[in-house]
Coordinates of C-alpha atoms and ligand atoms in Angstrom, one line a residue:
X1 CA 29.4 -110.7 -66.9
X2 CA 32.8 -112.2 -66.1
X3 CA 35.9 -110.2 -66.9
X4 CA 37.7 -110.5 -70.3
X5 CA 40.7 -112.5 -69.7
X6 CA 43.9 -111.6 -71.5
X7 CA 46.8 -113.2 -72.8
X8 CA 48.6 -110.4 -71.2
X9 CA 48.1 -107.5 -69.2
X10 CA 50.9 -105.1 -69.6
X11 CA 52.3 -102.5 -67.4
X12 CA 53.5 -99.5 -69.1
X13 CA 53.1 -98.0 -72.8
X14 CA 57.5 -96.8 -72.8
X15 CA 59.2 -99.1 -75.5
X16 CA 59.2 -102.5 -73.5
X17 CA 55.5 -102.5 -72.8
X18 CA 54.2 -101.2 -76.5
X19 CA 57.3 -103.5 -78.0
X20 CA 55.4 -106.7 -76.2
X21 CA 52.0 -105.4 -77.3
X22 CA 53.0 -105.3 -80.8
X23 CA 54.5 -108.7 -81.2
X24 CA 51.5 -109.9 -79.3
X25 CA 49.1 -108.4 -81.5
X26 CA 50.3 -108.9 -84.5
X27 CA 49.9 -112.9 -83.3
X28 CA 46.0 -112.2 -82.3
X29 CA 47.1 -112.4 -78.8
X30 CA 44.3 -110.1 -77.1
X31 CA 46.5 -107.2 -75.1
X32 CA 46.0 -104.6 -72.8
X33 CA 49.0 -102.0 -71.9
X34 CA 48.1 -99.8 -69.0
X35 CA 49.9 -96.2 -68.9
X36 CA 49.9 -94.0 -65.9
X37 CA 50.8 -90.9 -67.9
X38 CA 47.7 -89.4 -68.7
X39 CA 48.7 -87.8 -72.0
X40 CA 51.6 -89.3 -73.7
X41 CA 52.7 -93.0 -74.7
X42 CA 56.4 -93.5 -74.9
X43 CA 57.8 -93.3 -71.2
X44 CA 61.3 -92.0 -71.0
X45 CA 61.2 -92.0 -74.8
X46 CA 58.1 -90.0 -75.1
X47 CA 57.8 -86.5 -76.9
X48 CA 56.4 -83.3 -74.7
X49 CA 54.2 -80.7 -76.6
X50 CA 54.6 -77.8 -75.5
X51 CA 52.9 -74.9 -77.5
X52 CA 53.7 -77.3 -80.7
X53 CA 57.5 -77.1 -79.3
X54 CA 58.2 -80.8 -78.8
X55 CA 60.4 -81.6 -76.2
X56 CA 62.7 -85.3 -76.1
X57 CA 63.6 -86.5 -73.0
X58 CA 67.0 -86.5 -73.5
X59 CA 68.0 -87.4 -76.7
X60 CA 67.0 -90.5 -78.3
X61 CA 69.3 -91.6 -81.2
X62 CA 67.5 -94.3 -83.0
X63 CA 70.5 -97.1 -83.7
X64 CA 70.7 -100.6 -82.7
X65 CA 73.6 -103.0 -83.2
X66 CA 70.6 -105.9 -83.6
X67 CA 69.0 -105.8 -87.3
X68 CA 65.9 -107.3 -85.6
X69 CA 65.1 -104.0 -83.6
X70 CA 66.2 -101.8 -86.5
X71 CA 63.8 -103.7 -88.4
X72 CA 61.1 -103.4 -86.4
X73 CA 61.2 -99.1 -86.0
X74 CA 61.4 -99.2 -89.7
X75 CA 58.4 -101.7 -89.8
X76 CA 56.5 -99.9 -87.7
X77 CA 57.4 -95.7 -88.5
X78 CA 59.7 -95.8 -91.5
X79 CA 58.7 -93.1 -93.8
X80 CA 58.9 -91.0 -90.3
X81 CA 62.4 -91.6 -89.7
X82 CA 65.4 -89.1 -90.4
X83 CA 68.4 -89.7 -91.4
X84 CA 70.5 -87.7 -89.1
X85 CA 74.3 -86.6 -88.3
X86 CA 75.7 -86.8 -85.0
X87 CA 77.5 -83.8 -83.7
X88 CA 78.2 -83.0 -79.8
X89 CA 81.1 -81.4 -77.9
X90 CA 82.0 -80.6 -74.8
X91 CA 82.3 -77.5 -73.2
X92 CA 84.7 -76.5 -70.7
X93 CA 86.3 -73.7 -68.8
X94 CA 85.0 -71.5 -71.7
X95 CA 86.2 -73.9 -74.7
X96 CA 83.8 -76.6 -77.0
X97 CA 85.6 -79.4 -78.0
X98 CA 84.5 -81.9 -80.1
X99 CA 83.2 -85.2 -79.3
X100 CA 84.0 -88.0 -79.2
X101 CA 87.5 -86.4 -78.3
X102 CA 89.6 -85.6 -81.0
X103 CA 92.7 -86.2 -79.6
X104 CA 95.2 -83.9 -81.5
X105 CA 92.1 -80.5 -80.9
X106 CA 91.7 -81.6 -77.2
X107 CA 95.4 -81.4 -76.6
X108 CA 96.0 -77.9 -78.8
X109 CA 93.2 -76.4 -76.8
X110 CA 94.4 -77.4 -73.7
X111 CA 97.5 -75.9 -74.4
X112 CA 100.9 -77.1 -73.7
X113 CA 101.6 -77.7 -70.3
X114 CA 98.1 -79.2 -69.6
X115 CA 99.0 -81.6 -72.6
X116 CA 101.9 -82.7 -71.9
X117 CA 100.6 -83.6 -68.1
X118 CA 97.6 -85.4 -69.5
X119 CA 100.3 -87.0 -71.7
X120 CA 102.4 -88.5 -69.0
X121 CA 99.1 -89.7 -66.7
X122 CA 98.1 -91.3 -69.7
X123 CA 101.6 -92.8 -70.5
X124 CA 101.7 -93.7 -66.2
X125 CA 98.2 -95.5 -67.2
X126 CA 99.1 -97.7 -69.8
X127 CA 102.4 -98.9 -68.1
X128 CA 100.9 -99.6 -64.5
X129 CA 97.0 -99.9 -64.9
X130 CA 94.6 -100.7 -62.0
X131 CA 94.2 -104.3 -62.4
X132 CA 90.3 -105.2 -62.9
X133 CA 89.4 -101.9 -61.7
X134 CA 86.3 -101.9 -59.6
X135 CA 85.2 -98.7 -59.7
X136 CA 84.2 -95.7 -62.7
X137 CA 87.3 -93.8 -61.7
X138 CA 89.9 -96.4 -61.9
X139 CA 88.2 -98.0 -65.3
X140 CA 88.3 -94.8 -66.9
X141 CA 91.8 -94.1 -65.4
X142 CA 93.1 -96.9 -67.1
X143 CA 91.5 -95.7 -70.3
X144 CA 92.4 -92.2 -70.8
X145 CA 94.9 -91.6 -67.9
X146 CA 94.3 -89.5 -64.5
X147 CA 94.7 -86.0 -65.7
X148 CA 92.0 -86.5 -69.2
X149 CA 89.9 -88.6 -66.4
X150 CA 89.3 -85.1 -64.0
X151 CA 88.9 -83.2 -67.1
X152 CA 86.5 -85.1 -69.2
X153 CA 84.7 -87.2 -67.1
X154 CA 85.0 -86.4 -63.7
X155 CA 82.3 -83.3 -63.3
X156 CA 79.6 -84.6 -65.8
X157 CA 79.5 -88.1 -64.3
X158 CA 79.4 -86.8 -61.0
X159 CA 76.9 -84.6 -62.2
X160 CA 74.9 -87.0 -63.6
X161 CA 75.2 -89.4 -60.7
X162 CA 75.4 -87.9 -57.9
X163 CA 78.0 -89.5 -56.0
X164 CA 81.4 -90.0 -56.4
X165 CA 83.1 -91.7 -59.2
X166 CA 85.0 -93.7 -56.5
X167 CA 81.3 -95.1 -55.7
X168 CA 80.2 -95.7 -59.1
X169 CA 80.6 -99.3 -60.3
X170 CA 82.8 -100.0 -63.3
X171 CA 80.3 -101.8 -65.2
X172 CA 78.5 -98.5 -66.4
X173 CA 81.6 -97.1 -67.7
X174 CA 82.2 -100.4 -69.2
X175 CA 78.9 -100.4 -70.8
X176 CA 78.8 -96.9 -71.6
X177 CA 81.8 -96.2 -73.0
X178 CA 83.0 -99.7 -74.1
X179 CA 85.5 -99.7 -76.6
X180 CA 86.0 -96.6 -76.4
X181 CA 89.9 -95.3 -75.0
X182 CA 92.6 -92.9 -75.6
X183 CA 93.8 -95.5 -78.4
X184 CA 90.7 -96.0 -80.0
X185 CA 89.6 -92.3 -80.2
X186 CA 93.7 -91.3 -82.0
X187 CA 92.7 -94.9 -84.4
X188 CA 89.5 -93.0 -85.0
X189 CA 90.9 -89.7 -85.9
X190 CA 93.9 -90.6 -87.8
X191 CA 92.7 -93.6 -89.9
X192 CA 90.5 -92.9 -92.7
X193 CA 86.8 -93.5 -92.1
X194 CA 86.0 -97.1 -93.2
X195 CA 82.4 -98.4 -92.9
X196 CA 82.5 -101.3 -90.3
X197 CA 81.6 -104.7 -92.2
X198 CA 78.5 -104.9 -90.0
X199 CA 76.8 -103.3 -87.5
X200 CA 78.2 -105.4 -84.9
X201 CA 81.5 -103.9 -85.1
X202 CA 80.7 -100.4 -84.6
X203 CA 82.0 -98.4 -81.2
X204 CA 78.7 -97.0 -79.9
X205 CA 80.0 -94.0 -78.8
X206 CA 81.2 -93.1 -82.3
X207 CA 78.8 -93.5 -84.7
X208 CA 78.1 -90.7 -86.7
X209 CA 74.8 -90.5 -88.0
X210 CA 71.7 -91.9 -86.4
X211 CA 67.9 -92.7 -87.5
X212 CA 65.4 -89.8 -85.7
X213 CA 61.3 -90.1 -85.9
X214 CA 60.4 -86.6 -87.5
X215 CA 58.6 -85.5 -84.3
X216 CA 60.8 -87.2 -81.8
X217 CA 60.7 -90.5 -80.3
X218 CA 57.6 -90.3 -79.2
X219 CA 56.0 -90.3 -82.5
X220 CA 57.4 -93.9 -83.3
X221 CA 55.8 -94.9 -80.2
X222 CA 52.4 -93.3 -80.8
X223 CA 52.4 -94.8 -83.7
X224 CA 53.0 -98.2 -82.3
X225 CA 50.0 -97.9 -80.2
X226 CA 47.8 -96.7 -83.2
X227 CA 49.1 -100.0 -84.5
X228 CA 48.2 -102.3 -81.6
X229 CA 44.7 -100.6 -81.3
X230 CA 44.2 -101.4 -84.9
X231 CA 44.8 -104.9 -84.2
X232 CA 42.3 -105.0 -81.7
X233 CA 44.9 -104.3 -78.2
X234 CA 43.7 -102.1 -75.6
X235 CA 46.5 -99.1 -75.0
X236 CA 44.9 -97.2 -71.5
X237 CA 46.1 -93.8 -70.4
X238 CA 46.0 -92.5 -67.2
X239 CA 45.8 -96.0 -65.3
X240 CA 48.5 -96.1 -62.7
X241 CA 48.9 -100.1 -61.8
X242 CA 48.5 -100.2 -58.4
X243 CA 48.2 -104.1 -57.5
X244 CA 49.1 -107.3 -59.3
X245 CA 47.9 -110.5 -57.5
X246 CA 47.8 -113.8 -58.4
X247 CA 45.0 -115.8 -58.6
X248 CA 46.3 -119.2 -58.0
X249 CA 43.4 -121.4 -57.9
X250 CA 42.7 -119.7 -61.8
X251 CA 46.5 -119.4 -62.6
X252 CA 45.4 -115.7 -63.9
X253 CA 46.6 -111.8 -62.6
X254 CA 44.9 -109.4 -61.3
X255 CA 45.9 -106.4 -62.0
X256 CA 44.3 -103.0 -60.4
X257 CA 44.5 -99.1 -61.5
X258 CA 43.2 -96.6 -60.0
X259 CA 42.8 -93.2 -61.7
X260 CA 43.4 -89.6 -60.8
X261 CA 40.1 -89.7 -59.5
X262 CA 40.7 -92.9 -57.3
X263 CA 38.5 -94.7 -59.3
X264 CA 39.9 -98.0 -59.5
X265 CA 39.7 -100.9 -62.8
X266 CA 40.2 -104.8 -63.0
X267 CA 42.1 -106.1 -65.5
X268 CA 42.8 -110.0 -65.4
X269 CA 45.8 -111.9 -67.7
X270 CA 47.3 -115.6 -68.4
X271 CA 50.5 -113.3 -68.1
X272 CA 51.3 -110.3 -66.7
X273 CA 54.4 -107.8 -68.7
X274 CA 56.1 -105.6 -66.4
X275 CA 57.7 -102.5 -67.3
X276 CA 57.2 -100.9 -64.2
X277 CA 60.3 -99.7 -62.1
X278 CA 61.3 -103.5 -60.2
X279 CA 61.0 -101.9 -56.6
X280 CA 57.3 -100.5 -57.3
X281 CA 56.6 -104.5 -58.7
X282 CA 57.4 -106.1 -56.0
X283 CA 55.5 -104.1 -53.5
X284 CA 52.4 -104.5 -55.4
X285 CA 52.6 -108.3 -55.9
X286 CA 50.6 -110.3 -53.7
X287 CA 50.8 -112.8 -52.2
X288 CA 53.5 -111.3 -50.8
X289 CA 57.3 -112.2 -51.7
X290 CA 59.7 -113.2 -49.0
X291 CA 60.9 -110.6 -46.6
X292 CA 64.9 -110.8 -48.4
X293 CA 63.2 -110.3 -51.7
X294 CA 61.3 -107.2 -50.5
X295 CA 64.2 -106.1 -49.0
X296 CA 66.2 -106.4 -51.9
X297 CA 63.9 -104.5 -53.8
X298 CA 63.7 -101.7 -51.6
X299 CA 67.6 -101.2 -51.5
X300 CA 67.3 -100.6 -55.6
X301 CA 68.3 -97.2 -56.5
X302 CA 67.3 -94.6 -59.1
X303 CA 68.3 -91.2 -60.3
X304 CA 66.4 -88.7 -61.1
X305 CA 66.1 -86.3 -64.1
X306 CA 64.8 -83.0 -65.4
X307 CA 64.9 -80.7 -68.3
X308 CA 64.2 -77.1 -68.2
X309 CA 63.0 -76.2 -72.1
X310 CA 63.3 -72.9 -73.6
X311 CA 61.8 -71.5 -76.2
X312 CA 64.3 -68.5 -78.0
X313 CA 63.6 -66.4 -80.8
X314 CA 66.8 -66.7 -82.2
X315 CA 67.9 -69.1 -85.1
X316 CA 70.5 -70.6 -83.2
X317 CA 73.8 -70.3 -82.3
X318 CA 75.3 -73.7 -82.7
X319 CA 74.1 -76.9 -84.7
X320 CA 75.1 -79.6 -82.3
X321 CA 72.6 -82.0 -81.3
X322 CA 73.9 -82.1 -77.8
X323 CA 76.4 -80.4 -75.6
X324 CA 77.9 -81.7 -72.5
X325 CA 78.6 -79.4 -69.9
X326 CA 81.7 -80.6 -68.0
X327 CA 82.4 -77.0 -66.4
X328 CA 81.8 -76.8 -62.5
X329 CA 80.9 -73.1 -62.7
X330 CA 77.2 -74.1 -63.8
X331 CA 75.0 -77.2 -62.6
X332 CA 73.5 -77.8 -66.1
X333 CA 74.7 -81.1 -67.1
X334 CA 73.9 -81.0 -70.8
X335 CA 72.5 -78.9 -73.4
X336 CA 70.0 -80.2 -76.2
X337 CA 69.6 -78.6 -79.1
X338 CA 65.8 -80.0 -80.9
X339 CA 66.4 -78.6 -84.0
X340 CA 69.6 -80.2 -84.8
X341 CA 67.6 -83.5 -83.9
X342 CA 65.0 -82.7 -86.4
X343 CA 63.7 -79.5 -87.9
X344 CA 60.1 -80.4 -87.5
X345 CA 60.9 -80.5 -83.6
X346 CA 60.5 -76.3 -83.6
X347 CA 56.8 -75.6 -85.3
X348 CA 58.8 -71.7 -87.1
X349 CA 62.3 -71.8 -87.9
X350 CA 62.9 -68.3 -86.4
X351 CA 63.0 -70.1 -83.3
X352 CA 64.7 -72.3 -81.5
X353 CA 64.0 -74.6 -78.4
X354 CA 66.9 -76.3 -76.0
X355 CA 66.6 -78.8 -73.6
X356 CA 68.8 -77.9 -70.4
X357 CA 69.4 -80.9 -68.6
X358 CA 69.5 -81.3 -64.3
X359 CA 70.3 -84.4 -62.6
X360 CA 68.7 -84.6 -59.5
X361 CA 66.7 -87.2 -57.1
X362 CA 63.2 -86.8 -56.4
X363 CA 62.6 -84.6 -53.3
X364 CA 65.8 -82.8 -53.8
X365 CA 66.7 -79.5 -54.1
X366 CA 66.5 -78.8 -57.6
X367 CA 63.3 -81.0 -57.7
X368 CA 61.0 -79.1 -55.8
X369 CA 62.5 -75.9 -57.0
X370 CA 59.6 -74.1 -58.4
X371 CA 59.0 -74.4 -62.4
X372 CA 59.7 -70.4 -62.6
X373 CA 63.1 -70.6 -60.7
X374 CA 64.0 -73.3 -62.7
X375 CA 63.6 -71.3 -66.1
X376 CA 65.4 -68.8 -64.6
X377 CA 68.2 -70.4 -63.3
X378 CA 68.4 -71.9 -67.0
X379 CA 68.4 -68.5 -68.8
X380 CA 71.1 -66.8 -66.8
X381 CA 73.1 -70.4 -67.1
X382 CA 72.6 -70.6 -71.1
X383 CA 73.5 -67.0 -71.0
X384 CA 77.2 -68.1 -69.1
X385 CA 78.5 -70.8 -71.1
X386 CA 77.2 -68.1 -74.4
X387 CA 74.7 -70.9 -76.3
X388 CA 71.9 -68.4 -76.3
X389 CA 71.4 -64.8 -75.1
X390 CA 68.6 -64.8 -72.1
X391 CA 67.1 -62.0 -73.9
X392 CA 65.5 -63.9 -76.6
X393 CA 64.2 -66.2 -74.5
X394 CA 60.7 -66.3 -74.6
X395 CA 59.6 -69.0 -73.0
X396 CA 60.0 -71.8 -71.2
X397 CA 58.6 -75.2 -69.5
X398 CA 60.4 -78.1 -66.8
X399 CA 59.8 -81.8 -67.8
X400 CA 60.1 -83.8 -64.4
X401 CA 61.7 -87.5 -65.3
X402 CA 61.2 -90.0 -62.0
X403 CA 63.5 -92.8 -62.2
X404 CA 65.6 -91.8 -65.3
X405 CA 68.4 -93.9 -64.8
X406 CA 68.8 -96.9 -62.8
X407 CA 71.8 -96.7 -60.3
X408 CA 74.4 -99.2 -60.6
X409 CA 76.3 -99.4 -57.3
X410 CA 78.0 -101.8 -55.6
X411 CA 75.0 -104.0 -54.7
X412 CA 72.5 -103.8 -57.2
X413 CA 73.2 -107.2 -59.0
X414 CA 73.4 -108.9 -56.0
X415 CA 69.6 -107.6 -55.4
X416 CA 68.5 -108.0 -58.9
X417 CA 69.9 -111.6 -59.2
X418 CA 67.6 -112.3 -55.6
X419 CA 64.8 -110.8 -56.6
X420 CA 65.0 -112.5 -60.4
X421 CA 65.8 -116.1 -58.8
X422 CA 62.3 -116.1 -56.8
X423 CA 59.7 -114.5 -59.1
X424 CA 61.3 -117.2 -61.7
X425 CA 60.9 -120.2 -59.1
X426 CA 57.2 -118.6 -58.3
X427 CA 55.4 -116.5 -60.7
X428 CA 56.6 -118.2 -64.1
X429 CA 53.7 -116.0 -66.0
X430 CA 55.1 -113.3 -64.6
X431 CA 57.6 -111.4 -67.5
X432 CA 60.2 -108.3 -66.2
X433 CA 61.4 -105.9 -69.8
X434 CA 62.7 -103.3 -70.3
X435 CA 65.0 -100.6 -68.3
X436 CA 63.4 -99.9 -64.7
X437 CA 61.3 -103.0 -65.6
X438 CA 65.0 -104.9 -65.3
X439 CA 66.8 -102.4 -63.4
X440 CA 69.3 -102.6 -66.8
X441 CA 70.5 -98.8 -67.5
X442 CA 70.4 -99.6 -71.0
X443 CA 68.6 -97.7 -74.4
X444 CA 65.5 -98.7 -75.9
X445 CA 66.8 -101.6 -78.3
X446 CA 67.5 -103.7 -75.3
X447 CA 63.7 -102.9 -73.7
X448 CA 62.3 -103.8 -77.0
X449 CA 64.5 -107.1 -77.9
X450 CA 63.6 -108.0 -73.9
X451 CA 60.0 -107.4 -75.2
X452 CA 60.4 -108.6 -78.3
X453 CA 61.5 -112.6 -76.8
X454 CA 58.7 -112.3 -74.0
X455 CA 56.6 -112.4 -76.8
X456 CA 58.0 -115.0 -78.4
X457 CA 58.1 -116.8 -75.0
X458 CA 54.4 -116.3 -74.1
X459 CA 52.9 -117.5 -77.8
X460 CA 55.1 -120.2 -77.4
X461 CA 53.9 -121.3 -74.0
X462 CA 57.5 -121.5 -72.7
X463 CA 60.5 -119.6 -71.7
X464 CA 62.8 -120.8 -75.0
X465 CA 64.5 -117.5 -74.2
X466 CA 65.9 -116.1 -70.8
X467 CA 65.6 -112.3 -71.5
X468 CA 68.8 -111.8 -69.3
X469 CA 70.4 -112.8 -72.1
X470 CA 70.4 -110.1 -73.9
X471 CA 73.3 -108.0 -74.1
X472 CA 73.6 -103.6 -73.5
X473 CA 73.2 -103.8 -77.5
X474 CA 70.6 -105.8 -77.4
X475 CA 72.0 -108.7 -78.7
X476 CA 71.2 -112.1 -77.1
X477 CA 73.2 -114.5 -76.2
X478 CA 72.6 -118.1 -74.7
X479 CA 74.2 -118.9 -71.7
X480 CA 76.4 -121.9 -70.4
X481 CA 79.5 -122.6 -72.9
X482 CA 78.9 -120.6 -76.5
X483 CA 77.1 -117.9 -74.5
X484 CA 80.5 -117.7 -72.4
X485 CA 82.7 -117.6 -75.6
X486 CA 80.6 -115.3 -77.3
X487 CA 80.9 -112.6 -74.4
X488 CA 84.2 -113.6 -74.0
X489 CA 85.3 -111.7 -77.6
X490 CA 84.4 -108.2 -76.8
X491 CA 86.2 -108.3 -73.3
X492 CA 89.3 -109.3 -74.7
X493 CA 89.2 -106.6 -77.0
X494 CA 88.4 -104.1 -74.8
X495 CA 90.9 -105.3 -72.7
X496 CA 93.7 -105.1 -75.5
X497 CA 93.1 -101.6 -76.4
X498 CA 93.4 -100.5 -72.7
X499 CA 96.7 -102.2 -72.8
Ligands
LIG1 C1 68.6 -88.8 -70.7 C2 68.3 -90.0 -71.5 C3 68.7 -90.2 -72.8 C4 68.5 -91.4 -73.5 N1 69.0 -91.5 -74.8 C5 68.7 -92.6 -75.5 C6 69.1 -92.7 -76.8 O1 69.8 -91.9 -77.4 N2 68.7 -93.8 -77.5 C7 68.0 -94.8 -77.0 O2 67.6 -95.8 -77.7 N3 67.6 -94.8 -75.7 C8 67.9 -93.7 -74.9 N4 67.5 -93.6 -73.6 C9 67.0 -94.8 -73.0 C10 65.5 -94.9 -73.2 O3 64.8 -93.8 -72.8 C11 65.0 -96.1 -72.5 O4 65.8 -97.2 -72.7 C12 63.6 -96.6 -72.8 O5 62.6 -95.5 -72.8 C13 63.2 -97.7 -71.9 O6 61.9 -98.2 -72.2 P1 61.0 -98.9 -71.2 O7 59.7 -99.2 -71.8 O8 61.7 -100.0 -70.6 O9 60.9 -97.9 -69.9 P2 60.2 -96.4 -69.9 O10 60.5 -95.6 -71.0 O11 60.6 -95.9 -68.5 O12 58.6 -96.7 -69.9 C14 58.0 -97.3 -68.8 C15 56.6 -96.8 -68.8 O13 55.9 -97.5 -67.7 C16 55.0 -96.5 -67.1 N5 54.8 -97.0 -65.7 C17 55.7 -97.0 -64.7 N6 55.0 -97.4 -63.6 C18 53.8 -97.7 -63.9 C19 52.6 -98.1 -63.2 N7 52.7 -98.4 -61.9 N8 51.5 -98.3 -63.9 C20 51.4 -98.0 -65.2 N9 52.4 -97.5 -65.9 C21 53.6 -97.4 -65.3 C22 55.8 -95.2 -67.2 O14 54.9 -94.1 -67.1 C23 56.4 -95.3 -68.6 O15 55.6 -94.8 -69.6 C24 67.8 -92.4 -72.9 C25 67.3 -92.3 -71.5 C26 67.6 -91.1 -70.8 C27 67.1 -91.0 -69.4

């Protein structure tokens, strides 16, 4: 019997590959999404059970800037999602202060002297700023000033990075915190709160309430692959793509898993969706790509991510949803706190569960620490900075994320744009989404609103949109003149308020 062919075979079931699936299905389009996790759909934005204790990786705060993807997670798990306030702070040197910095509460609890020298690097900012600064350090310099830069940023990025801020490029502090400076954050606290006109207009970084699946981010996702099963799509655990190659006498992919068990599977598509992290792609892809293609694949960078969980029998000493920890004194990067996110996140409210968060790479130190060190190196840490006392601690698990966060150094767009530039010219069936899948460090609205116009691309039988398009808040915009214009906007104005 000859294979079934599909209109797409889809690697991964994170928020790209189940996004694609969806719209797909929902247009008959037969699907099949192949998962390598054997157990959970939802990639980085999955849900971890453990002992009915669900665990986010990270947090995921559900808000978009595009209606169209807003849309959709009500479309698809609306009477799940929460309502929820935002609340985070940052602790450091022994003090919490609130975040997004409140300016006037940062300063007091500084005290004095540090204030007024944070004061003058700030002032020394604004009159004599780096001029298109390059780097993290400088961008945030001319932002906040020198002295707020080594407080508040300096140790958590580097943290979360692991390199210098000197080496990190500016466009993920431009991304990350755009809009966002000294000025905007005194606007914020002085001015009474107005509601932005639309949704367009709101700083990111700022927002104060957020939509939250009851059982975390996963459940949205699980329930978009209930979804696309009941349409008829196939959603696989456990199948690891191994090989995609292309069949060009049939203009169809072939794409191979092979189980735990090394049992491998066949799966054959019009067009293939890839999700998968862009340096694992290209490897697999035969016939083989150039040798500056390969190479430019292999020279993308990743950084790696885990989260120690524990389990304490305690109601809970703060009701943040996050803390980050800025202090040197303890390697935790940031603290999440599951109940804040949603109560249903803890199965007895007598308990509660925190996520303590390590940067790492895979193979590192911290990586192959064993599980059990781990846990204890996170009770005596939670125990430091007083969030919990390591004698109600219970219990605990480690979550291991590979390829958390794409690194954006000084080359990585040069790479991308080589690597982009010949699977277009070759392998026009052949779709990159999503965040690994694009090598974009970017939240799950702009690996669904990539998915979402692949879709749209494939039922239409050509590429009407380029998904590169699409903006860090998922917004897309056309290239060439308007495109230009449009982008043009927010630049200006983030260029006024570091003025
Ligand atoms: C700490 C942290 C906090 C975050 N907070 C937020 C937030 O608040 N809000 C928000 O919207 N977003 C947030 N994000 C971002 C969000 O997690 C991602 O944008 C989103 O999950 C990307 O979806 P994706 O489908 O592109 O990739 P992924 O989630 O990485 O999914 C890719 C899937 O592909 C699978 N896969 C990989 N290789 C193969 C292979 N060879 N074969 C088969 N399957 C494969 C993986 O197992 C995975 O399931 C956060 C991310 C991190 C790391």
């Amino acid at each position: 019997m000859s294979p079934k062919i599909f209109k797409a075979v889809i690697v991964g079931g994170g928020p790209a590959g189940l996004t694609a699936a969806y719209e797909l299905s929902k247009q008959n389009a037969p699907v099949v999404v192949l998962e390598a996790d054997p157990e959970y759909v939802g990639g980085i934005s999955r849900t971890v059970n453990y002992k009915s204790f669900r665990f986010d990786i990270g947090g995921h705060r559900f808000f978009s800037k595009s209606r169209e993807v807003e849309d959709l997670w009500t479309e698809i798990a609306g009477p799940d999602l929460l309502d929820r306030p935002r609340s985070s702070r940052i602790y450091y040197r022994g003090q919490f202060y609130t975040y997004p910095l409140k300016p006037f509460e940062a300063l007091s609890k500084l005290g004095l002297f540090e204030s007024i020298r944070c004061m003058a690097s700030f002032a020394k900012a604004r009159v004599n700023p780096t001029p298109n600064p390059k780097t993290f350090e400088d961008w945030v310099i001319n932002q906040f000033g020198r002295r707020l830069f080594s407080i508040f940023f300096k140790t958590y990025t580097e943290k979360v990075w692991g390199m210098k801020c000197t080496e990190i490029s500016a466009d993920w502090a431009a991304q990350r915190i755009k809009g966002l400076s000294l000025g905007s954050a005194i606007k914020h606290a002085l001015l009474p709160k107005r509601k932005p006109k639309d949704r367009t207009q709101v700083v990111k970084t700022l927002i104060d309430t957020f939509r939250y699946p009851r059982l975390g981010p996963g459940m949205m996702w699980e329930t978009c692959s209930a979804k696309v099963r009941e349409r008829g799509g196939e959603v696989l655990l456990g199948h690891p793509v191994v090989a995609c190659r292309f069949d060009e006498t049939r203009n169809l992919w072939i794409v191979t898993t092979r189980d735990a068990d090394g049992r491998t599977e066949e799966f054959c598509g019009e067009h293939l969706i890839s999700s998968m992290p862009i340096r694992e792609l290209i490897a697999q892809i035969k016939p083989r790509l150039p040798e500056n293609v390969s190479r430019a694949a292999q020279s993308l960078r990743y950084r790696d991510f885990l989260t120690v969980g524990l389990i304490v029998h305690d109601r809970g000493r703060f009701s943040d949803n996050w803390i980050y920890i800025h202090d040197p004194a303890v390697q935790v990067g940031r603290v999440q706190n599951y109940k804040s996110w949603s109560p249903e996140m803890v199965p007895d409210p007598a308990y509660s569960s925190y996520g303590l968060e390590y940067f790492c790479f895979e193979g590192d130190g911290l990586w192959t620490t064993p599980d059990a060190d781990l846990i204890a190196l996170a009770k005596k840490e939670i125990q430091q900075i007083n969030l919990a006392d390591a004698a109600n601690i219970t219990d605990g698990c480690v979550i291991r994320q590979r390829k958390a966060y794409p690194v954006y150094d000084d080359t990585y767009q040069q790479h991308v744009d080589t690597i982009r530039a010949e699977l277009e010219r070759t392998y026009p069936t052949l779709h990159l989404v999503g965040r690994n899948g694009m090598h974009k460090y970017n939240n799950q609205d702009h690996a669904m609103m990539t998915a979402m116009l692949t879709a749209k691309n494939i039922l239409a039988g050509e590429r009407k949109y380029d998904v590169w398009a699409v903006n860090q808040d998922a917004e897309y915009h056309e290239a060439g003149a308007a495109g230009a214009e449009q982008e043009a906007a927010p630049r200006a104005e983030r260029i006024q308020q570091a003025v």
